[in-house]
Amino acid sequence: MTAVTFRPLVAGEEDLFDSLPDPLPELRQASFADGLASGGFALPRAWVALRGDELVARAAWVLPPGAVGRPWLERFDAASPEIGAALLTAAHEALGGPLPYYAAAPAHWRQRPESKAVVEVRLAAARRAGLVEHGERLRLTWAGAALPATSGRYAFRPVTGEDEITALVARIGRPDVVTGAETALAVLGADLASAPLPWLRTADWLVAEEAGFVAAAGDHCYPLIGYLGLLDAGAREELIAEAVRVLAEGGAREVVADVDSYRVEVLAALERTGFRQVRSRVVLT
């Protein structure tokens, strides 16, 4: 059998990476060519496994221009866990050590045999290469569903400034929602759960006195609920609905929110507010 070689792409091979059919086309992912053009992907961080002329695995780490953090593995496919692990191991040695992997999967992927088979190969390869799972985050979107009527119990107002945001965040043990945490960590080195500024602008925040606060950000890649912190669990759905209402009035047709998969009560509240799961990300470092 022909030996498998592992190496980074070189100039002139830009189309090689995308020559392997995408096994999960339902995921919305930028092509390698688009990522290269935007500066997030780079040839030295794009590795392939070749058996002769046949592409049998590929991996590309992304780092947005100007980011202060470490690249993360964004695109990864392999014919088997063994080949995938060997590719990651070779690349890690060249790139200065193992890098995070945010393994994207379709919503409800464990209940979908074809999707599960693809994702499990990726995860098994990452584990063999020394990465360890640290939870799973679900992305949900609201796309125009009717919002629940407000109860009138809560009055919403803008925050008074950064000092109030800092004080409110300090009162929260764990926020219900932090959206884009992986990107914020890589771009700014910011932990959104404990230090959401300056990733989220002061103007994006709304407060319901003694009930909670929420960041409804309309100027990111997508309109999103950047942060949701509760002081009163009974206010959860109204805070979510108010954030969506503000964004929709500003022209948003879609709003995204990320939640840890084990937060079933938050997930249920988002779904009752009209959100639907669109993606999962298994976090490995």
PDB file of C-alpha atoms in Angstrom:
ATOM      1  CA  MET A   1       0.000   0.000   0.000  1.00  0.00           C
ATOM      2  CA  THR A   2       1.247   3.486  -0.864  1.00  0.00           C
ATOM      3  CA  ALA A   3       2.556   5.368   2.160  1.00  0.00           C
ATOM      4  CA  VAL A   4       0.683   8.430   3.424  1.00  0.00           C
ATOM      5  CA  THR A   5       2.567  11.730   3.511  1.00  0.00           C
ATOM      6  CA  PHE A   6       1.683  14.651   5.778  1.00  0.00           C
ATOM      7  CA  ARG A   7       2.606  18.216   4.896  1.00  0.00           C
ATOM      8  CA  PRO A   8       1.352  21.810   4.713  1.00  0.00           C
ATOM      9  CA  LEU A   9      -0.017  23.241   1.507  1.00  0.00           C
ATOM     10  CA  VAL A  10       2.292  25.294  -0.685  1.00  0.00           C
ATOM     11  CA  ALA A  11       1.565  28.137  -3.073  1.00  0.00           C
ATOM     12  CA  GLY A  12      -0.319  26.926  -6.121  1.00  0.00           C
ATOM     13  CA  GLU A  13      -2.184  24.203  -4.206  1.00  0.00           C
ATOM     14  CA  GLU A  14      -5.007  26.398  -2.944  1.00  0.00           C
ATOM     15  CA  ASP A  15      -7.669  24.258  -4.645  1.00  0.00           C
ATOM     16  CA  LEU A  16      -6.347  20.988  -3.214  1.00  0.00           C
ATOM     17  CA  PHE A  17      -7.882  21.530   0.209  1.00  0.00           C
ATOM     18  CA  ASP A  18     -11.419  21.946  -1.145  1.00  0.00           C
ATOM     19  CA  SER A  19     -11.055  19.023  -3.579  1.00  0.00           C
ATOM     20  CA  LEU A  20     -12.316  16.659  -0.862  1.00  0.00           C
ATOM     21  CA  PRO A  21     -16.136  16.679  -0.785  1.00  0.00           C
ATOM     22  CA  ASP A  22     -17.613  18.166   2.388  1.00  0.00           C
ATOM     23  CA  PRO A  23     -19.134  15.266   4.380  1.00  0.00           C
ATOM     24  CA  LEU A  24     -21.404  17.651   6.341  1.00  0.00           C
ATOM     25  CA  PRO A  25     -22.605  20.190   3.765  1.00  0.00           C
ATOM     26  CA  GLU A  26     -25.501  21.297   5.967  1.00  0.00           C
ATOM     27  CA  LEU A  27     -23.058  23.209   8.157  1.00  0.00           C
ATOM     28  CA  ARG A  28     -22.496  26.778   7.080  1.00  0.00           C
ATOM     29  CA  GLN A  29     -18.727  26.928   6.703  1.00  0.00           C
ATOM     30  CA  ALA A  30     -16.528  29.218   4.657  1.00  0.00           C
ATOM     31  CA  SER A  31     -14.556  27.522   1.910  1.00  0.00           C
ATOM     32  CA  PHE A  32     -10.813  27.310   2.331  1.00  0.00           C
ATOM     33  CA  ALA A  33     -10.370  29.679  -0.608  1.00  0.00           C
ATOM     34  CA  ASP A  34     -12.608  32.308   1.020  1.00  0.00           C
ATOM     35  CA  GLY A  35     -10.848  31.899   4.357  1.00  0.00           C
ATOM     36  CA  LEU A  36      -7.486  32.306   2.662  1.00  0.00           C
ATOM     37  CA  ALA A  37      -8.660  35.464   0.899  1.00  0.00           C
ATOM     38  CA  SER A  38      -9.922  36.989   4.160  1.00  0.00           C
ATOM     39  CA  GLY A  39      -6.676  36.234   5.955  1.00  0.00           C
ATOM     40  CA  GLY A  40      -8.064  33.796   8.533  1.00  0.00           C
ATOM     41  CA  PHE A  41      -6.538  30.740   6.894  1.00  0.00           C
ATOM     42  CA  ALA A  42      -2.887  30.576   5.840  1.00  0.00           C
ATOM     43  CA  LEU A  43      -0.993  27.998   3.792  1.00  0.00           C
ATOM     44  CA  PRO A  44       1.462  27.073   6.617  1.00  0.00           C
ATOM     45  CA  ARG A  45      -1.551  26.325   8.856  1.00  0.00           C
ATOM     46  CA  ALA A  46      -3.321  24.172   6.244  1.00  0.00           C
ATOM     47  CA  TRP A  47      -2.154  20.555   6.246  1.00  0.00           C
ATOM     48  CA  VAL A  48      -3.040  17.602   4.063  1.00  0.00           C
ATOM     49  CA  ALA A  49      -2.515  13.846   4.121  1.00  0.00           C
ATOM     50  CA  LEU A  50      -1.862  12.339   0.709  1.00  0.00           C
ATOM     51  CA  ARG A  51      -1.719   8.705  -0.352  1.00  0.00           C
ATOM     52  CA  GLY A  52      -0.036   9.178  -3.682  1.00  0.00           C
ATOM     53  CA  ASP A  53      -2.216  11.829  -5.334  1.00  0.00           C
ATOM     54  CA  GLU A  54      -5.278  10.988  -3.235  1.00  0.00           C
ATOM     55  CA  LEU A  55      -6.275  13.434  -0.503  1.00  0.00           C
ATOM     56  CA  VAL A  56      -7.201  11.342   2.571  1.00  0.00           C
ATOM     57  CA  ALA A  57      -7.248  13.986   5.318  1.00  0.00           C
ATOM     58  CA  ARG A  58      -7.135  17.744   5.663  1.00  0.00           C
ATOM     59  CA  ALA A  59      -6.843  20.209   8.530  1.00  0.00           C
ATOM     60  CA  ALA A  60      -6.871  24.007   8.593  1.00  0.00           C
ATOM     61  CA  TRP A  61      -6.300  26.235  11.604  1.00  0.00           C
ATOM     62  CA  VAL A  62      -7.805  29.704  11.551  1.00  0.00           C
ATOM     63  CA  LEU A  63      -6.686  32.947  13.187  1.00  0.00           C
ATOM     64  CA  PRO A  64      -8.445  36.184  12.212  1.00  0.00           C
ATOM     65  CA  PRO A  65      -6.148  39.055  11.170  1.00  0.00           C
ATOM     66  CA  GLY A  66      -5.042  41.096  14.178  1.00  0.00           C
ATOM     67  CA  ALA A  67      -5.965  38.388  16.692  1.00  0.00           C
ATOM     68  CA  VAL A  68      -3.844  38.130  19.825  1.00  0.00           C
ATOM     69  CA  GLY A  69      -4.665  34.524  20.731  1.00  0.00           C
ATOM     70  CA  ARG A  70      -3.793  31.125  19.304  1.00  0.00           C
ATOM     71  CA  PRO A  71      -5.141  29.620  16.091  1.00  0.00           C
ATOM     72  CA  TRP A  72      -7.825  26.970  16.421  1.00  0.00           C
ATOM     73  CA  LEU A  73      -8.635  23.978  14.231  1.00  0.00           C
ATOM     74  CA  GLU A  74     -11.641  24.975  12.160  1.00  0.00           C
ATOM     75  CA  ARG A  75     -11.736  22.519   9.241  1.00  0.00           C
ATOM     76  CA  PHE A  76     -10.810  18.871   9.689  1.00  0.00           C
ATOM     77  CA  ASP A  77     -11.709  15.684   7.814  1.00  0.00           C
ATOM     78  CA  ALA A  78     -10.038  12.295   7.700  1.00  0.00           C
ATOM     79  CA  ALA A  79     -10.639   8.912   6.127  1.00  0.00           C
ATOM     80  CA  SER A  80      -9.964   7.223   9.498  1.00  0.00           C
ATOM     81  CA  PRO A  81      -9.073   8.166  13.081  1.00  0.00           C
ATOM     82  CA  GLU A  82      -5.575   6.782  12.574  1.00  0.00           C
ATOM     83  CA  ILE A  83      -4.821   8.956   9.531  1.00  0.00           C
ATOM     84  CA  GLY A  84      -6.452  11.974  11.122  1.00  0.00           C
ATOM     85  CA  ALA A  85      -4.435  11.602  14.312  1.00  0.00           C
ATOM     86  CA  ALA A  86      -1.205  11.245  12.374  1.00  0.00           C
ATOM     87  CA  LEU A  87      -1.981  14.398  10.391  1.00  0.00           C
ATOM     88  CA  LEU A  88      -2.775  16.401  13.534  1.00  0.00           C
ATOM     89  CA  THR A  89       0.323  15.115  15.321  1.00  0.00           C
ATOM     90  CA  ALA A  90       2.592  16.086  12.426  1.00  0.00           C
ATOM     91  CA  ALA A  91       1.006  19.513  12.171  1.00  0.00           C
ATOM     92  CA  HIS A  92       1.153  20.119  15.931  1.00  0.00           C
ATOM     93  CA  GLU A  93       4.886  19.467  15.920  1.00  0.00           C
ATOM     94  CA  ALA A  94       5.358  22.071  13.192  1.00  0.00           C
ATOM     95  CA  LEU A  95       2.945  24.611  14.689  1.00  0.00           C
ATOM     96  CA  GLY A  96       4.423  24.614  18.182  1.00  0.00           C
ATOM     97  CA  GLY A  97       2.177  22.185  20.007  1.00  0.00           C
ATOM     98  CA  PRO A  98      -1.470  21.102  20.146  1.00  0.00           C
ATOM     99  CA  LEU A  99      -3.964  23.844  19.354  1.00  0.00           C
ATOM    100  CA  PRO A 100      -7.664  24.025  20.293  1.00  0.00           C
ATOM    101  CA  TYR A 101     -10.236  22.284  18.130  1.00  0.00           C
ATOM    102  CA  TYR A 102     -13.842  23.450  17.991  1.00  0.00           C
ATOM    103  CA  ALA A 103     -15.388  20.456  16.264  1.00  0.00           C
ATOM    104  CA  ALA A 104     -18.475  21.636  14.407  1.00  0.00           C
ATOM    105  CA  ALA A 105     -21.405  19.256  13.972  1.00  0.00           C
ATOM    106  CA  PRO A 106     -25.008  19.586  12.777  1.00  0.00           C
ATOM    107  CA  ALA A 107     -27.755  20.050  15.338  1.00  0.00           C
ATOM    108  CA  HIS A 108     -28.807  16.809  17.047  1.00  0.00           C
ATOM    109  CA  TRP A 109     -25.875  15.016  15.404  1.00  0.00           C
ATOM    110  CA  ARG A 110     -25.922  12.083  17.841  1.00  0.00           C
ATOM    111  CA  GLN A 111     -29.403  11.151  16.641  1.00  0.00           C
ATOM    112  CA  ARG A 112     -28.353  11.244  12.974  1.00  0.00           C
ATOM    113  CA  PRO A 113     -26.277   8.139  12.080  1.00  0.00           C
ATOM    114  CA  GLU A 114     -24.515   9.600   9.037  1.00  0.00           C
ATOM    115  CA  SER A 115     -23.542  12.806  10.850  1.00  0.00           C
ATOM    116  CA  LYS A 116     -22.550  10.874  13.974  1.00  0.00           C
ATOM    117  CA  ALA A 117     -20.183   8.647  11.974  1.00  0.00           C
ATOM    118  CA  VAL A 118     -18.373  11.677  10.490  1.00  0.00           C
ATOM    119  CA  VAL A 119     -18.105  13.553  13.786  1.00  0.00           C
ATOM    120  CA  GLU A 120     -16.911  10.515  15.725  1.00  0.00           C
ATOM    121  CA  VAL A 121     -14.015   9.976  13.302  1.00  0.00           C
ATOM    122  CA  ARG A 122     -12.935  13.599  13.873  1.00  0.00           C
ATOM    123  CA  LEU A 123     -13.245  13.355  17.646  1.00  0.00           C
ATOM    124  CA  ALA A 124     -11.443  10.016  17.832  1.00  0.00           C
ATOM    125  CA  ALA A 125      -8.583  11.406  15.752  1.00  0.00           C
ATOM    126  CA  ALA A 126      -8.319  14.499  17.952  1.00  0.00           C
ATOM    127  CA  ARG A 127      -8.216  12.360  21.103  1.00  0.00           C
ATOM    128  CA  ARG A 128      -5.482  10.162  19.635  1.00  0.00           C
ATOM    129  CA  ALA A 129      -3.510  13.329  18.888  1.00  0.00           C
ATOM    130  CA  GLY A 130      -3.661  14.349  22.548  1.00  0.00           C
ATOM    131  CA  LEU A 131      -6.652  16.694  22.702  1.00  0.00           C
ATOM    132  CA  VAL A 132      -9.173  16.405  25.527  1.00  0.00           C
ATOM    133  CA  GLU A 133     -12.880  17.255  25.397  1.00  0.00           C
ATOM    134  CA  HIS A 134     -14.072  20.135  27.550  1.00  0.00           C
ATOM    135  CA  GLY A 135     -17.776  20.302  26.860  1.00  0.00           C
ATOM    136  CA  GLU A 136     -20.103  21.113  24.012  1.00  0.00           C
ATOM    137  CA  ARG A 137     -21.743  24.363  22.989  1.00  0.00           C
ATOM    138  CA  LEU A 138     -24.907  24.636  20.952  1.00  0.00           C
ATOM    139  CA  ARG A 139     -25.719  27.439  18.541  1.00  0.00           C
ATOM    140  CA  LEU A 140     -29.347  28.405  18.079  1.00  0.00           C
ATOM    141  CA  THR A 141     -30.964  30.931  15.781  1.00  0.00           C
ATOM    142  CA  TRP A 142     -34.137  32.934  15.872  1.00  0.00           C
ATOM    143  CA  ALA A 143     -35.364  33.609  12.345  1.00  0.00           C
ATOM    144  CA  GLY A 144     -38.615  35.527  12.622  1.00  0.00           C
ATOM    145  CA  ALA A 145     -40.716  33.341  14.919  1.00  0.00           C
ATOM    146  CA  ALA A 146     -43.414  35.131  16.902  1.00  0.00           C
ATOM    147  CA  LEU A 147     -42.088  36.354  20.240  1.00  0.00           C
ATOM    148  CA  PRO A 148     -43.986  35.708  23.462  1.00  0.00           C
ATOM    149  CA  ALA A 149     -45.990  38.642  24.783  1.00  0.00           C
ATOM    150  CA  THR A 150     -44.352  40.654  27.545  1.00  0.00           C
ATOM    151  CA  SER A 151     -45.804  40.311  31.028  1.00  0.00           C
ATOM    152  CA  GLY A 152     -45.143  43.938  31.896  1.00  0.00           C
ATOM    153  CA  ARG A 153     -43.331  42.896  35.083  1.00  0.00           C
ATOM    154  CA  TYR A 154     -39.962  44.240  33.970  1.00  0.00           C
ATOM    155  CA  ALA A 155     -38.853  47.681  32.805  1.00  0.00           C
ATOM    156  CA  PHE A 156     -35.807  47.664  30.548  1.00  0.00           C
ATOM    157  CA  ARG A 157     -33.265  50.458  30.317  1.00  0.00           C
ATOM    158  CA  PRO A 158     -29.788  50.946  28.830  1.00  0.00           C
ATOM    159  CA  VAL A 159     -26.832  50.497  31.154  1.00  0.00           C
ATOM    160  CA  THR A 160     -25.286  53.628  32.608  1.00  0.00           C
ATOM    161  CA  GLY A 161     -21.782  52.694  31.494  1.00  0.00           C
ATOM    162  CA  GLU A 162     -18.938  50.202  31.714  1.00  0.00           C
ATOM    163  CA  ASP A 163     -18.753  50.375  35.497  1.00  0.00           C
ATOM    164  CA  GLU A 164     -22.345  49.143  35.792  1.00  0.00           C
ATOM    165  CA  ILE A 165     -21.675  46.280  33.356  1.00  0.00           C
ATOM    166  CA  THR A 166     -18.602  45.249  35.353  1.00  0.00           C
ATOM    167  CA  ALA A 167     -20.565  45.341  38.604  1.00  0.00           C
ATOM    168  CA  LEU A 168     -23.444  43.330  37.144  1.00  0.00           C
ATOM    169  CA  VAL A 169     -21.147  40.690  35.638  1.00  0.00           C
ATOM    170  CA  ALA A 170     -19.448  40.304  39.029  1.00  0.00           C
ATOM    171  CA  ARG A 171     -22.816  39.305  40.533  1.00  0.00           C
ATOM    172  CA  ILE A 172     -23.279  36.405  38.091  1.00  0.00           C
ATOM    173  CA  GLY A 173     -21.832  33.012  38.895  1.00  0.00           C
ATOM    174  CA  ARG A 174     -22.286  31.739  35.364  1.00  0.00           C
ATOM    175  CA  PRO A 175     -24.084  33.551  32.536  1.00  0.00           C
ATOM    176  CA  ASP A 176     -26.908  31.772  30.733  1.00  0.00           C
ATOM    177  CA  VAL A 177     -25.638  32.748  27.290  1.00  0.00           C
ATOM    178  CA  VAL A 178     -22.259  33.823  25.942  1.00  0.00           C
ATOM    179  CA  THR A 179     -22.133  33.863  22.147  1.00  0.00           C
ATOM    180  CA  GLY A 180     -18.869  33.767  20.233  1.00  0.00           C
ATOM    181  CA  ALA A 181     -16.746  32.892  23.270  1.00  0.00           C
ATOM    182  CA  GLU A 182     -14.195  30.950  21.211  1.00  0.00           C
ATOM    183  CA  THR A 183     -13.672  33.814  18.767  1.00  0.00           C
ATOM    184  CA  ALA A 184     -13.426  36.413  21.532  1.00  0.00           C
ATOM    185  CA  LEU A 185     -10.760  34.343  23.266  1.00  0.00           C
ATOM    186  CA  ALA A 186      -8.692  34.030  20.094  1.00  0.00           C
ATOM    187  CA  VAL A 187      -9.129  37.591  18.829  1.00  0.00           C
ATOM    188  CA  LEU A 188      -8.842  39.570  22.079  1.00  0.00           C
ATOM    189  CA  GLY A 189      -7.794  37.015  24.664  1.00  0.00           C
ATOM    190  CA  ALA A 190     -11.068  37.861  26.440  1.00  0.00           C
ATOM    191  CA  ASP A 191     -13.132  35.489  28.586  1.00  0.00           C
ATOM    192  CA  LEU A 192     -16.682  36.532  27.712  1.00  0.00           C
ATOM    193  CA  ALA A 193     -18.140  34.885  30.802  1.00  0.00           C
ATOM    194  CA  SER A 194     -16.170  37.093  33.199  1.00  0.00           C
ATOM    195  CA  ALA A 195     -14.905  40.020  31.097  1.00  0.00           C
ATOM    196  CA  PRO A 196     -17.229  40.735  28.155  1.00  0.00           C
ATOM    197  CA  LEU A 197     -15.903  44.254  27.551  1.00  0.00           C
ATOM    198  CA  PRO A 198     -14.604  45.434  25.066  1.00  0.00           C
ATOM    199  CA  TRP A 199     -15.929  42.564  22.903  1.00  0.00           C
ATOM    200  CA  LEU A 200     -19.484  43.795  23.532  1.00  0.00           C
ATOM    201  CA  ARG A 201     -20.121  47.524  23.300  1.00  0.00           C
ATOM    202  CA  THR A 202     -21.652  49.401  26.203  1.00  0.00           C
ATOM    203  CA  ALA A 203     -24.465  50.568  23.932  1.00  0.00           C
ATOM    204  CA  ASP A 204     -25.602  46.963  23.388  1.00  0.00           C
ATOM    205  CA  TRP A 205     -26.587  46.267  27.003  1.00  0.00           C
ATOM    206  CA  LEU A 206     -30.061  46.334  28.549  1.00  0.00           C
ATOM    207  CA  VAL A 207     -30.920  45.999  32.231  1.00  0.00           C
ATOM    208  CA  ALA A 208     -34.114  44.892  33.955  1.00  0.00           C
ATOM    209  CA  GLU A 209     -33.713  46.010  37.579  1.00  0.00           C
ATOM    210  CA  GLU A 210     -33.005  43.101  39.945  1.00  0.00           C
ATOM    211  CA  ALA A 211     -34.030  40.671  37.181  1.00  0.00           C
ATOM    212  CA  GLY A 212     -31.047  40.476  34.851  1.00  0.00           C
ATOM    213  CA  PHE A 213     -29.177  42.057  31.978  1.00  0.00           C
ATOM    214  CA  VAL A 214     -28.497  41.175  28.377  1.00  0.00           C
ATOM    215  CA  ALA A 215     -26.240  42.293  25.527  1.00  0.00           C
ATOM    216  CA  ALA A 216     -28.105  42.509  22.216  1.00  0.00           C
ATOM    217  CA  ALA A 217     -25.298  43.051  19.711  1.00  0.00           C
ATOM    218  CA  GLY A 218     -26.237  43.914  16.149  1.00  0.00           C
ATOM    219  CA  ASP A 219     -22.837  44.735  14.657  1.00  0.00           C
ATOM    220  CA  HIS A 220     -20.995  41.392  14.878  1.00  0.00           C
ATOM    221  CA  CYS A 221     -20.855  38.785  12.098  1.00  0.00           C
ATOM    222  CA  TYR A 222     -24.491  38.063  12.973  1.00  0.00           C
ATOM    223  CA  PRO A 223     -26.905  39.905  15.251  1.00  0.00           C
ATOM    224  CA  LEU A 224     -26.571  38.008  18.500  1.00  0.00           C
ATOM    225  CA  ILE A 225     -27.330  37.714  22.171  1.00  0.00           C
ATOM    226  CA  GLY A 226     -23.776  38.215  23.333  1.00  0.00           C
ATOM    227  CA  TYR A 227     -24.347  37.774  27.053  1.00  0.00           C
ATOM    228  CA  LEU A 228     -27.318  36.948  29.263  1.00  0.00           C
ATOM    229  CA  GLY A 229     -26.995  37.137  33.030  1.00  0.00           C
ATOM    230  CA  LEU A 230     -29.880  36.413  35.393  1.00  0.00           C
ATOM    231  CA  LEU A 231     -30.598  37.807  38.831  1.00  0.00           C
ATOM    232  CA  ASP A 232     -34.129  36.352  38.770  1.00  0.00           C
ATOM    233  CA  ALA A 233     -34.619  33.024  36.967  1.00  0.00           C
ATOM    234  CA  GLY A 234     -38.224  33.940  36.258  1.00  0.00           C
ATOM    235  CA  ALA A 235     -37.082  36.724  33.941  1.00  0.00           C
ATOM    236  CA  ARG A 236     -35.108  34.489  31.570  1.00  0.00           C
ATOM    237  CA  GLU A 237     -37.567  34.318  28.673  1.00  0.00           C
ATOM    238  CA  GLU A 238     -38.500  37.990  28.883  1.00  0.00           C
ATOM    239  CA  LEU A 239     -34.850  39.032  28.727  1.00  0.00           C
ATOM    240  CA  ILE A 240     -34.294  36.790  25.708  1.00  0.00           C
ATOM    241  CA  ALA A 241     -37.427  38.094  23.986  1.00  0.00           C
ATOM    242  CA  GLU A 242     -36.532  41.737  24.691  1.00  0.00           C
ATOM    243  CA  ALA A 243     -33.049  41.281  23.223  1.00  0.00           C
ATOM    244  CA  VAL A 244     -34.504  39.720  20.074  1.00  0.00           C
ATOM    245  CA  ARG A 245     -37.163  42.436  19.854  1.00  0.00           C
ATOM    246  CA  VAL A 246     -34.516  45.182  19.978  1.00  0.00           C
ATOM    247  CA  LEU A 247     -32.399  43.490  17.319  1.00  0.00           C
ATOM    248  CA  ALA A 248     -35.406  42.814  15.075  1.00  0.00           C
ATOM    249  CA  GLU A 249     -36.493  46.446  15.331  1.00  0.00           C
ATOM    250  CA  GLY A 250     -32.981  47.324  14.202  1.00  0.00           C
ATOM    251  CA  GLY A 251     -33.435  45.216  11.066  1.00  0.00           C
ATOM    252  CA  ALA A 252     -32.172  41.795  12.131  1.00  0.00           C
ATOM    253  CA  ARG A 253     -33.851  38.881  10.399  1.00  0.00           C
ATOM    254  CA  GLU A 254     -31.819  36.308  12.272  1.00  0.00           C
ATOM    255  CA  VAL A 255     -30.379  36.325  15.808  1.00  0.00           C
ATOM    256  CA  VAL A 256     -27.895  33.771  17.139  1.00  0.00           C
ATOM    257  CA  ALA A 257     -27.208  32.557  20.663  1.00  0.00           C
ATOM    258  CA  ASP A 258     -24.733  30.011  22.069  1.00  0.00           C
ATOM    259  CA  VAL A 259     -25.402  27.926  25.159  1.00  0.00           C
ATOM    260  CA  ASP A 260     -23.563  25.081  26.881  1.00  0.00           C
ATOM    261  CA  SER A 261     -25.288  21.799  26.066  1.00  0.00           C
ATOM    262  CA  TYR A 262     -25.798  20.863  29.732  1.00  0.00           C
ATOM    263  CA  ARG A 263     -27.795  24.052  30.407  1.00  0.00           C
ATOM    264  CA  VAL A 264     -31.102  22.390  29.596  1.00  0.00           C
ATOM    265  CA  GLU A 265     -33.210  25.051  31.292  1.00  0.00           C
ATOM    266  CA  VAL A 266     -31.602  27.794  29.198  1.00  0.00           C
ATOM    267  CA  LEU A 267     -31.947  25.725  26.034  1.00  0.00           C
ATOM    268  CA  ALA A 268     -35.646  25.195  26.741  1.00  0.00           C
ATOM    269  CA  ALA A 269     -36.187  28.925  27.327  1.00  0.00           C
ATOM    270  CA  LEU A 270     -34.497  29.809  24.043  1.00  0.00           C
ATOM    271  CA  GLU A 271     -36.625  27.286  22.182  1.00  0.00           C
ATOM    272  CA  ARG A 272     -39.819  28.605  23.785  1.00  0.00           C
ATOM    273  CA  THR A 273     -38.783  32.045  22.538  1.00  0.00           C
ATOM    274  CA  GLY A 274     -38.555  30.768  18.959  1.00  0.00           C
ATOM    275  CA  PHE A 275     -34.897  29.709  18.705  1.00  0.00           C
ATOM    276  CA  ARG A 276     -33.924  26.461  16.976  1.00  0.00           C
ATOM    277  CA  GLN A 277     -30.672  24.517  17.160  1.00  0.00           C
ATOM    278  CA  VAL A 278     -28.516  24.802  14.045  1.00  0.00           C
ATOM    279  CA  ARG A 279     -25.057  23.663  15.139  1.00  0.00           C
ATOM    280  CA  SER A 280     -22.992  22.043  17.853  1.00  0.00           C
ATOM    281  CA  ARG A 281     -19.354  22.626  18.729  1.00  0.00           C
ATOM    282  CA  VAL A 282     -17.435  20.104  20.791  1.00  0.00           C
ATOM    283  CA  VAL A 283     -14.552  21.928  22.491  1.00  0.00           C
ATOM    284  CA  LEU A 284     -11.207  20.106  22.642  1.00  0.00           C
ATOM    285  CA  THR A 285      -7.919  21.504  23.914  1.00  0.00           C
TER     286      THR A 285
END
